[in-house]
Amino acid sequence: MAQRIQGMEDLLGDSMRSWQTMVERSRALFETYGFEMIETPALEQLGTFVHGIGESTDVVRKEMFRAFSGALLEDIFARGSEEGLKPRQRMALRPEGTAGVARAVVEHNLAPQGASPAKLWYAGAMFRGERPQKGRLRQFHQVGVEFFGAADPLADAQVIVMFMDVLKAFGFESTDVKLRINSMGDAACRPAYREQVRSFILEHKEKMCDDCLERAELNPLRAFDCKNPACRIVMEDAPRVDDHLCDECDTHYQQVKAYLDRAGIAYEEDSRLVRGLDYYTRTVFEVDVCGAEDVGAIGGGGRYDGLVELTGGKPTPGVGFALGFERIVLALESLGKSLSGDAATGVYVACADSELTAEAFSLSLELRRAGIRTELDSQGRSLKSQFKQADKLGACLCIIVGADEMKNNAVTVRDMESHEQELVQRDDIVAYLTERLA
Ligand code: AMP
């Protein structure tokens, strides 16, 4: 039997309804902030991610699903090497949304220098070759926003407030979630800080895991994220970024916090918060759900002033976030909440006599065209099993088309809960149902 790939789920029933609700509530909120939706391809040239996210990141080094057309793959197998492939022949499924959106911003010149900024949001599937576990999938879904062309701390604050507002729209109370923020510095102050962390790790190398020793060379700040308890203890005493910010970064960070205070957003400063993608500069933030820490952060983001330039565009500042649908569903579940709602209810047109099937068909069309969700038997069921089916589908009313009713130019409306029935004139049925279902 054909099976789906482990760590890649079908969205159906409750999960599909939850995803749709999340996208719709996001749309409603993001539009109030003037953001427009963008859809970039799931498959991009490998370089878009390598340059944007960073060669030394785990996402690029270990987690990307790389892709080649069938003919190219045969070629690679035959030659035993990818050498000689053109950049456009190396592709990858997007592991996150920001790098692809930045590529689109450059390609379409969406945030021309000095002109209006580009405010974009997206919703879609992302792909990472990770070991599947609770809250960690190989195909997962994100909703994200990207604000290009705004260097002001006000943009960071707006994006963070948007993040917290959308969580509220999903049903989280402000006491359910914990926002952590930090500044990672920029090209002026981070290199020296990085070097200090690298030296610190090497000074304590006998207590650190092999991964952290590798990180010391490639991306030392990632050691703050190591899950190994021994490394965590050592890193407690590592140099803190807030002691190493340059004046500009420090001022920017203070202003972001002042705007958050003004907006009444509670946050915790976490000088060890570093995010896994190289493109972040200055502000970074992450949100966890109290009591659901085991699923990991439900979302995060930050400023990425160097990203557009890395993607081949003119220097353009930017700030954004992404939140993970599957983790949000798990976190809401742990709070006894859900996004899925009930499947929409409607009516069921039951046909008491097979000779009246065409009448039932016409009635169903009329109801659907009037915007009423309508089900109709298409398997020649008996009246009794049509009632059962109507129940199963959650219809609140059954409209019975029968010979006696037809003689009186009427139909019977049966309440599926109380089983009470009433005769309604055929010509009045749309108006009757519209009122009753409202
Ligand atoms: P990141 O870009 O890694 O910060 O991811 C942003 C958000 O996407 C995270 O906070 C998670 O909610 C979600 N996410 C990231 N990776 C995965 C994954 N493998 N499975 C499920 N959700 C994920």
Coordinates of C-alpha atoms and ligand atoms in Angstrom, one line a residue:
M1 CA 0.0 0.0 0.0
A2 CA 1.3 3.5 -0.8
Q3 CA 2.2 5.4 2.3
R4 CA 3.1 9.0 3.0
I5 CA 6.7 9.9 3.9
Q6 CA 7.3 9.8 7.7
G7 CA 7.1 13.3 9.1
M8 CA 4.9 14.5 6.3
E9 CA 1.2 14.7 7.3
D10 CA -2.0 15.0 5.2
L11 CA -4.1 17.9 6.2
L12 CA -7.7 16.7 6.4
G13 CA -10.8 17.1 8.6
D14 CA -9.9 18.9 11.8
S15 CA -6.3 19.7 10.8
M16 CA -7.4 21.2 7.5
R17 CA -10.1 23.3 9.2
S18 CA -7.5 24.5 11.7
W19 CA -5.0 25.5 9.0
Q20 CA -7.7 27.4 7.1
T21 CA -8.8 29.2 10.2
M22 CA -5.2 30.1 11.0
V23 CA -4.7 31.5 7.5
E24 CA -8.0 33.4 7.5
R25 CA -7.5 34.9 11.0
S26 CA -3.9 35.9 10.0
R27 CA -5.2 37.5 6.8
A28 CA -7.8 39.5 8.6
L29 CA -5.2 40.8 11.1
F30 CA -2.2 41.3 8.8
E31 CA -4.4 43.3 6.4
T32 CA -5.2 45.8 9.2
Y33 CA -1.4 46.4 9.3
G34 CA -1.3 46.9 5.5
F35 CA 0.5 43.6 4.6
E36 CA -0.2 41.9 1.3
M37 CA 0.0 38.2 0.7
I38 CA 2.7 36.7 -1.4
E39 CA 3.2 33.1 -2.6
T40 CA 6.7 32.1 -3.7
P41 CA 7.6 28.7 -5.2
A42 CA 8.2 25.8 -2.9
L43 CA 11.3 24.9 -5.0
E44 CA 14.0 27.5 -5.4
Q45 CA 17.6 27.6 -6.6
L46 CA 19.8 26.2 -3.9
G47 CA 21.8 29.4 -3.8
T48 CA 18.8 31.4 -2.6
F49 CA 18.9 29.5 0.7
V50 CA 22.6 28.9 1.0
H51 CA 23.4 32.6 0.6
G52 CA 20.4 33.9 2.5
I53 CA 20.2 31.5 5.5
G54 CA 24.0 30.9 5.7
E55 CA 26.3 28.0 4.7
S56 CA 27.2 27.2 8.3
T57 CA 23.7 26.8 9.6
D58 CA 22.2 23.4 10.5
V59 CA 19.3 24.2 8.2
V60 CA 21.5 24.5 5.2
R61 CA 24.2 21.9 6.1
K62 CA 21.9 19.1 7.3
E63 CA 18.2 19.8 6.8
M64 CA 17.5 20.9 3.3
F65 CA 15.8 18.6 0.8
R66 CA 17.8 19.1 -2.3
A67 CA 16.3 18.5 -5.7
F68 CA 17.4 17.7 -9.2
S69 CA 15.3 16.7 -12.2
G70 CA 15.3 13.0 -13.1
A71 CA 17.7 13.5 -16.0
L72 CA 20.1 15.5 -13.9
L73 CA 20.1 12.9 -11.2
E74 CA 21.0 10.2 -13.7
D75 CA 23.8 12.4 -14.9
I76 CA 25.0 12.9 -11.3
F77 CA 24.9 9.2 -10.6
A78 CA 26.7 8.4 -13.8
R79 CA 29.5 10.9 -13.1
G80 CA 29.5 10.3 -9.3
S81 CA 29.5 14.0 -8.7
E82 CA 27.5 17.2 -8.9
E83 CA 30.4 19.1 -10.2
G84 CA 29.8 21.0 -13.4
L85 CA 26.1 21.6 -12.6
K86 CA 25.0 25.2 -13.3
P87 CA 23.6 27.1 -10.3
R88 CA 20.1 26.9 -11.7
Q89 CA 20.3 23.1 -11.8
R90 CA 20.8 22.9 -8.1
M91 CA 17.5 23.3 -6.3
A92 CA 16.0 22.8 -2.8
L93 CA 12.6 22.7 -1.2
R94 CA 12.2 25.8 0.9
P95 CA 13.1 25.1 4.6
E96 CA 11.6 28.5 5.6
G97 CA 9.9 31.4 3.9
T98 CA 12.1 34.5 4.4
A99 CA 14.9 33.7 1.9
G100 CA 12.4 33.1 -1.0
V101 CA 10.5 36.3 -0.2
A102 CA 13.7 38.2 -0.1
R103 CA 14.6 36.7 -3.5
A104 CA 11.2 37.9 -4.8
V105 CA 11.7 41.4 -3.4
V106 CA 15.0 41.7 -5.2
E107 CA 13.7 40.1 -8.5
H108 CA 10.6 42.4 -8.6
N109 CA 12.3 45.4 -7.0
L110 CA 9.5 45.5 -4.5
A111 CA 11.3 47.7 -2.0
P112 CA 13.1 50.3 -4.1
Q113 CA 15.6 52.3 -2.1
G114 CA 14.0 55.5 -0.7
A115 CA 10.6 54.5 -1.9
S116 CA 7.8 52.7 0.0
P117 CA 8.6 49.6 1.9
A118 CA 7.3 46.1 1.0
K119 CA 5.0 44.6 3.6
L120 CA 4.3 41.0 2.7
W121 CA 2.9 37.9 4.4
Y122 CA 2.7 34.3 3.4
A123 CA 1.3 30.9 4.4
G124 CA 2.5 27.6 3.2
A125 CA 4.4 24.4 3.6
M126 CA 8.1 24.3 4.5
F127 CA 10.4 21.3 4.3
R128 CA 13.3 20.2 6.6
G129 CA 15.0 16.8 6.7
E130 CA 14.8 16.5 10.5
R131 CA 14.1 13.4 12.7
P132 CA 10.3 13.5 13.0
Q133 CA 9.1 13.8 16.6
K134 CA 6.4 15.7 18.5
G135 CA 6.3 19.3 17.1
R136 CA 9.0 18.5 14.6
L137 CA 8.0 17.4 11.1
R138 CA 9.7 17.2 7.7
Q139 CA 6.8 19.0 6.1
F140 CA 5.3 21.7 8.3
H141 CA 3.3 24.8 7.7
Q142 CA 4.2 28.4 8.6
V143 CA 2.5 31.7 8.5
G144 CA 5.0 34.6 8.3
V145 CA 5.4 38.3 7.7
E146 CA 8.3 40.2 6.2
F147 CA 8.6 44.0 6.4
F148 CA 11.3 45.2 3.9
G149 CA 12.7 48.7 3.7
A150 CA 12.2 49.9 7.3
A151 CA 15.3 50.3 9.5
D152 CA 13.5 52.1 12.3
P153 CA 12.9 50.3 15.7
L154 CA 9.3 51.1 15.2
A155 CA 9.2 48.4 12.5
D156 CA 10.6 45.8 14.8
A157 CA 8.0 46.8 17.4
Q158 CA 5.1 46.7 14.9
V159 CA 6.1 43.2 13.8
I160 CA 6.3 41.9 17.3
V161 CA 3.0 43.4 18.3
M162 CA 1.5 41.9 15.1
F163 CA 2.9 38.5 16.2
M164 CA 1.3 38.8 19.7
D165 CA -2.0 40.1 18.2
V166 CA -2.3 37.2 15.8
L167 CA -1.7 34.7 18.7
K168 CA -4.6 36.4 20.5
A169 CA -6.7 35.9 17.3
F170 CA -5.8 32.2 17.5
G171 CA -7.2 32.0 21.0
F172 CA -4.1 32.4 23.2
E173 CA -4.4 34.7 26.3
S174 CA -1.5 37.0 27.0
T175 CA -0.8 34.8 30.1
D176 CA -0.5 31.7 28.0
V177 CA 2.5 32.9 26.0
K178 CA 6.0 34.0 26.8
L179 CA 7.8 36.4 24.5
R180 CA 11.6 36.4 24.8
I181 CA 13.6 39.1 23.0
N182 CA 17.3 39.9 22.5
S183 CA 19.6 41.9 20.2
M184 CA 22.3 39.9 18.4
G185 CA 24.2 43.0 17.3
D186 CA 25.2 43.8 13.8
A187 CA 28.2 43.7 11.4
A188 CA 29.9 46.3 13.5
C189 CA 29.8 44.6 16.9
R190 CA 28.9 40.9 16.3
P191 CA 32.2 39.7 14.8
A192 CA 34.1 40.6 18.0
Y193 CA 31.5 39.1 20.2
R194 CA 31.5 35.9 18.1
E195 CA 35.2 35.7 18.5
Q196 CA 34.9 36.0 22.3
V197 CA 32.3 33.2 22.4
R198 CA 34.5 31.1 20.1
S199 CA 37.5 31.6 22.5
F200 CA 35.3 30.8 25.5
I201 CA 34.1 27.5 24.0
L202 CA 37.7 26.5 23.1
E203 CA 38.8 27.4 26.7
H204 CA 36.1 24.9 28.0
K205 CA 36.4 22.4 25.2
E206 CA 36.9 19.4 27.5
K207 CA 33.4 19.9 28.9
M208 CA 31.6 20.6 25.6
C209 CA 30.1 18.1 23.1
D210 CA 31.7 17.5 19.6
D211 CA 28.8 19.5 18.0
C212 CA 29.7 22.6 20.0
L213 CA 33.4 22.2 19.1
E214 CA 32.4 22.2 15.5
R215 CA 30.1 25.2 16.1
A216 CA 33.0 27.0 17.7
E217 CA 34.6 27.1 14.3
L218 CA 31.5 27.5 12.1
N219 CA 28.9 29.4 14.1
P220 CA 29.9 29.7 17.8
L221 CA 26.7 31.5 18.9
R222 CA 24.7 28.3 18.1
A223 CA 26.3 26.8 21.2
F224 CA 23.8 28.7 23.2
D225 CA 21.2 26.5 21.7
C226 CA 22.8 23.2 22.5
K227 CA 20.5 20.7 24.3
N228 CA 23.4 18.9 26.0
P229 CA 23.1 19.6 29.8
A230 CA 26.9 19.9 30.2
C231 CA 27.2 22.4 27.4
R232 CA 24.2 24.4 28.8
I233 CA 26.0 24.7 32.2
V234 CA 29.2 25.9 30.6
M235 CA 27.4 28.4 28.3
E236 CA 25.7 29.9 31.4
D237 CA 29.0 31.7 32.0
A238 CA 29.7 32.6 28.4
P239 CA 30.1 36.3 27.4
R240 CA 26.8 38.0 27.2
V241 CA 25.8 39.8 24.0
D242 CA 24.3 42.7 25.9
D243 CA 27.7 43.6 27.2
H244 CA 29.1 43.7 23.7
L245 CA 26.5 45.7 21.6
C246 CA 27.8 48.8 19.9
D247 CA 26.1 52.1 20.7
E248 CA 23.8 52.0 17.6
C249 CA 22.6 48.5 18.3
D250 CA 22.1 49.3 22.0
T251 CA 20.0 52.4 21.2
H252 CA 18.0 50.4 18.6
Y253 CA 17.3 47.7 21.2
Q254 CA 16.3 50.2 23.9
Q255 CA 13.9 51.9 21.5
V256 CA 12.3 48.6 20.5
K257 CA 11.7 47.8 24.1
A258 CA 10.3 51.3 24.8
Y259 CA 7.7 50.8 21.9
L260 CA 6.8 47.3 23.3
D261 CA 6.2 48.9 26.7
R262 CA 4.1 51.5 25.1
A263 CA 2.0 48.8 23.4
G264 CA 1.6 47.0 26.7
I265 CA 3.4 43.9 25.4
A266 CA 5.1 41.8 28.2
Y267 CA 8.5 40.3 27.3
E268 CA 11.4 38.8 28.9
E269 CA 15.0 39.7 27.9
D270 CA 17.1 36.6 27.1
S271 CA 20.7 37.4 26.3
R272 CA 21.2 33.8 25.2
L273 CA 18.5 33.9 22.6
V274 CA 20.2 33.3 19.2
R275 CA 18.3 32.2 16.2
G276 CA 19.5 29.4 13.9
L277 CA 19.6 31.4 10.7
D278 CA 22.6 33.6 9.9
Y279 CA 20.6 36.4 8.4
Y280 CA 19.5 37.9 11.7
T281 CA 20.9 41.2 12.9
R282 CA 19.9 43.2 16.0
T283 CA 16.4 42.3 17.2
V284 CA 15.5 38.6 17.6
F285 CA 12.5 37.2 19.4
E286 CA 10.8 33.9 20.1
V287 CA 7.5 32.8 21.7
D288 CA 6.9 29.7 23.8
V289 CA 3.6 28.6 25.3
C290 CA 3.5 28.1 29.1
G291 CA 2.9 24.5 29.9
A292 CA 3.7 23.4 26.3
E293 CA 7.4 24.0 26.3
D294 CA 8.0 20.4 25.2
V295 CA 6.7 21.3 21.7
G296 CA 9.4 24.0 21.3
A297 CA 8.9 27.6 20.3
I298 CA 5.7 28.3 18.4
G299 CA 7.3 31.0 16.4
G300 CA 10.0 33.6 16.2
G301 CA 11.6 36.2 14.1
G302 CA 13.8 39.2 14.0
R303 CA 15.6 41.8 12.0
Y304 CA 17.6 40.8 8.9
D305 CA 19.3 43.9 7.5
G306 CA 21.9 42.0 5.5
L307 CA 19.6 39.5 3.8
V308 CA 18.6 41.4 0.7
E309 CA 22.2 42.2 -0.1
L310 CA 23.2 38.6 0.4
T311 CA 20.4 37.7 -2.1
G312 CA 22.0 40.0 -4.6
G313 CA 19.9 43.2 -4.1
K314 CA 20.8 46.7 -2.8
P315 CA 21.2 47.0 0.9
T316 CA 17.6 46.9 2.3
P317 CA 16.7 46.5 5.9
G318 CA 14.0 44.1 7.0
V319 CA 12.3 42.5 9.9
G320 CA 9.8 39.6 10.1
F321 CA 8.6 36.5 11.8
A322 CA 7.2 33.0 11.2
L323 CA 5.0 30.9 13.3
G324 CA 4.5 27.1 13.1
F325 CA 1.0 25.8 12.5
E326 CA 1.6 22.3 13.9
R327 CA 3.1 23.5 17.1
I328 CA 0.4 26.1 17.6
V329 CA -2.2 23.4 17.3
L330 CA -0.4 21.2 19.9
A331 CA 0.0 24.2 22.2
L332 CA -3.7 25.2 21.9
E333 CA -4.6 21.5 22.6
S334 CA -2.5 21.6 25.8
L335 CA -4.7 24.6 26.9
G336 CA -7.9 22.7 25.9
K337 CA -8.5 25.0 22.9
S338 CA -8.7 24.4 19.2
L339 CA -8.7 26.3 15.9
S340 CA -10.7 23.7 14.0
G341 CA -14.3 24.6 15.1
D342 CA -17.0 22.3 14.0
A343 CA -17.5 21.2 10.4
A344 CA -20.0 23.7 8.9
T345 CA -23.6 22.3 9.2
G346 CA -26.2 22.6 6.6
V347 CA -29.2 20.8 5.2
Y348 CA -29.7 17.3 3.7
V349 CA -32.1 16.9 0.8
A350 CA -33.7 13.4 1.2
C351 CA -35.6 11.8 -1.5
A352 CA -38.6 9.6 -0.4
D353 CA -39.1 8.1 -3.9
S354 CA -36.5 7.2 -6.5
E355 CA -38.8 8.7 -9.2
L356 CA -38.3 12.1 -7.6
T357 CA -34.5 12.1 -7.7
A358 CA -34.5 14.8 -10.4
E359 CA -36.8 17.0 -8.2
A360 CA -34.4 16.5 -5.3
F361 CA -31.4 17.3 -7.6
S362 CA -33.1 20.6 -8.7
L363 CA -33.9 21.6 -5.1
S364 CA -30.3 20.9 -4.0
L365 CA -29.0 23.2 -6.8
E366 CA -31.4 25.9 -5.8
L367 CA -30.3 25.8 -2.2
R368 CA -26.6 25.7 -3.0
R369 CA -27.0 28.6 -5.3
A370 CA -28.7 30.5 -2.5
G371 CA -25.5 29.8 -0.4
I372 CA -26.9 27.1 1.8
R373 CA -24.6 24.1 2.4
T374 CA -26.6 21.2 1.0
E375 CA -26.0 17.4 0.9
L376 CA -27.8 15.0 -1.4
D377 CA -27.8 11.3 -1.6
S378 CA -26.1 10.0 -4.7
Q379 CA -26.1 6.3 -3.8
G380 CA -29.8 5.4 -4.1
R381 CA -30.1 5.0 -0.3
S382 CA -33.5 4.2 1.4
L383 CA -35.2 7.1 3.2
K384 CA -34.1 5.7 6.6
S385 CA -30.5 5.4 5.6
Q386 CA -30.6 8.9 4.1
F387 CA -31.7 10.2 7.6
K388 CA -28.8 8.3 9.1
Q389 CA -26.4 9.8 6.6
A390 CA -27.8 13.3 7.3
D391 CA -27.1 12.7 11.0
K392 CA -23.6 11.5 10.2
L393 CA -22.8 14.5 8.1
G394 CA -24.1 16.8 10.9
A395 CA -27.0 18.3 8.9
C396 CA -29.4 20.2 11.2
L397 CA -32.4 19.9 8.9
C398 CA -33.5 17.3 6.4
I399 CA -35.7 18.5 3.4
I400 CA -37.8 15.6 2.3
V401 CA -39.0 15.4 -1.3
G402 CA -41.9 13.0 -1.4
A403 CA -44.9 12.2 -3.7
D404 CA -47.5 13.6 -1.3
E405 CA -45.6 16.8 -0.7
M406 CA -45.1 17.2 -4.4
K407 CA -48.9 17.0 -5.0
N408 CA -49.2 20.0 -2.7
N409 CA -46.2 21.8 -4.2
A410 CA -44.4 21.5 -0.9
V411 CA -41.6 19.8 1.0
T412 CA -41.3 18.5 4.5
V413 CA -38.6 20.0 6.7
R414 CA -37.4 17.7 9.5
D415 CA -35.4 18.9 12.5
M416 CA -32.7 16.4 12.9
E417 CA -32.4 17.0 16.7
S418 CA -36.1 17.1 17.8
H419 CA -37.4 15.1 14.8
E420 CA -40.2 17.6 14.5
Q421 CA -41.5 18.0 11.0
E422 CA -43.3 20.8 9.2
L423 CA -44.6 21.3 5.7
V424 CA -43.2 24.3 3.8
Q425 CA -44.3 25.5 0.4
R426 CA -41.8 24.6 -2.3
D427 CA -41.6 28.3 -3.5
D428 CA -40.9 29.5 0.1
I429 CA -38.2 27.0 1.0
V430 CA -35.1 29.2 0.2
A431 CA -36.5 32.1 2.3
Y432 CA -37.6 29.7 5.0
L433 CA -34.2 28.0 5.3
T434 CA -32.2 31.2 5.0
E435 CA -34.1 32.6 8.0
R436 CA -34.0 29.4 10.0
L437 CA -30.3 28.8 9.5
A438 CA -29.3 32.4 10.3
Ligands
AMP1 P1 12.4 28.8 12.5 O1 12.5 29.4 11.2 O2 13.3 27.6 12.7 O3 12.6 29.7 13.7 O4 10.9 28.3 12.6 C1 9.8 29.1 12.9 C2 8.7 28.3 13.5 O5 8.4 27.3 12.6 C3 9.2 27.5 14.8 O6 9.0 28.3 15.9 C4 8.2 26.4 14.8 O7 7.0 26.8 15.3 C5 8.1 26.1 13.3 N1 9.0 25.0 12.9 C6 10.3 25.1 12.6 N2 10.7 23.9 12.2 C7 9.7 23.0 12.4 C8 9.6 21.6 12.1 N3 10.6 20.8 11.7 N4 8.4 21.0 12.4 C9 7.3 21.8 12.8 N5 7.4 23.1 13.0 C10 8.6 23.7 12.8

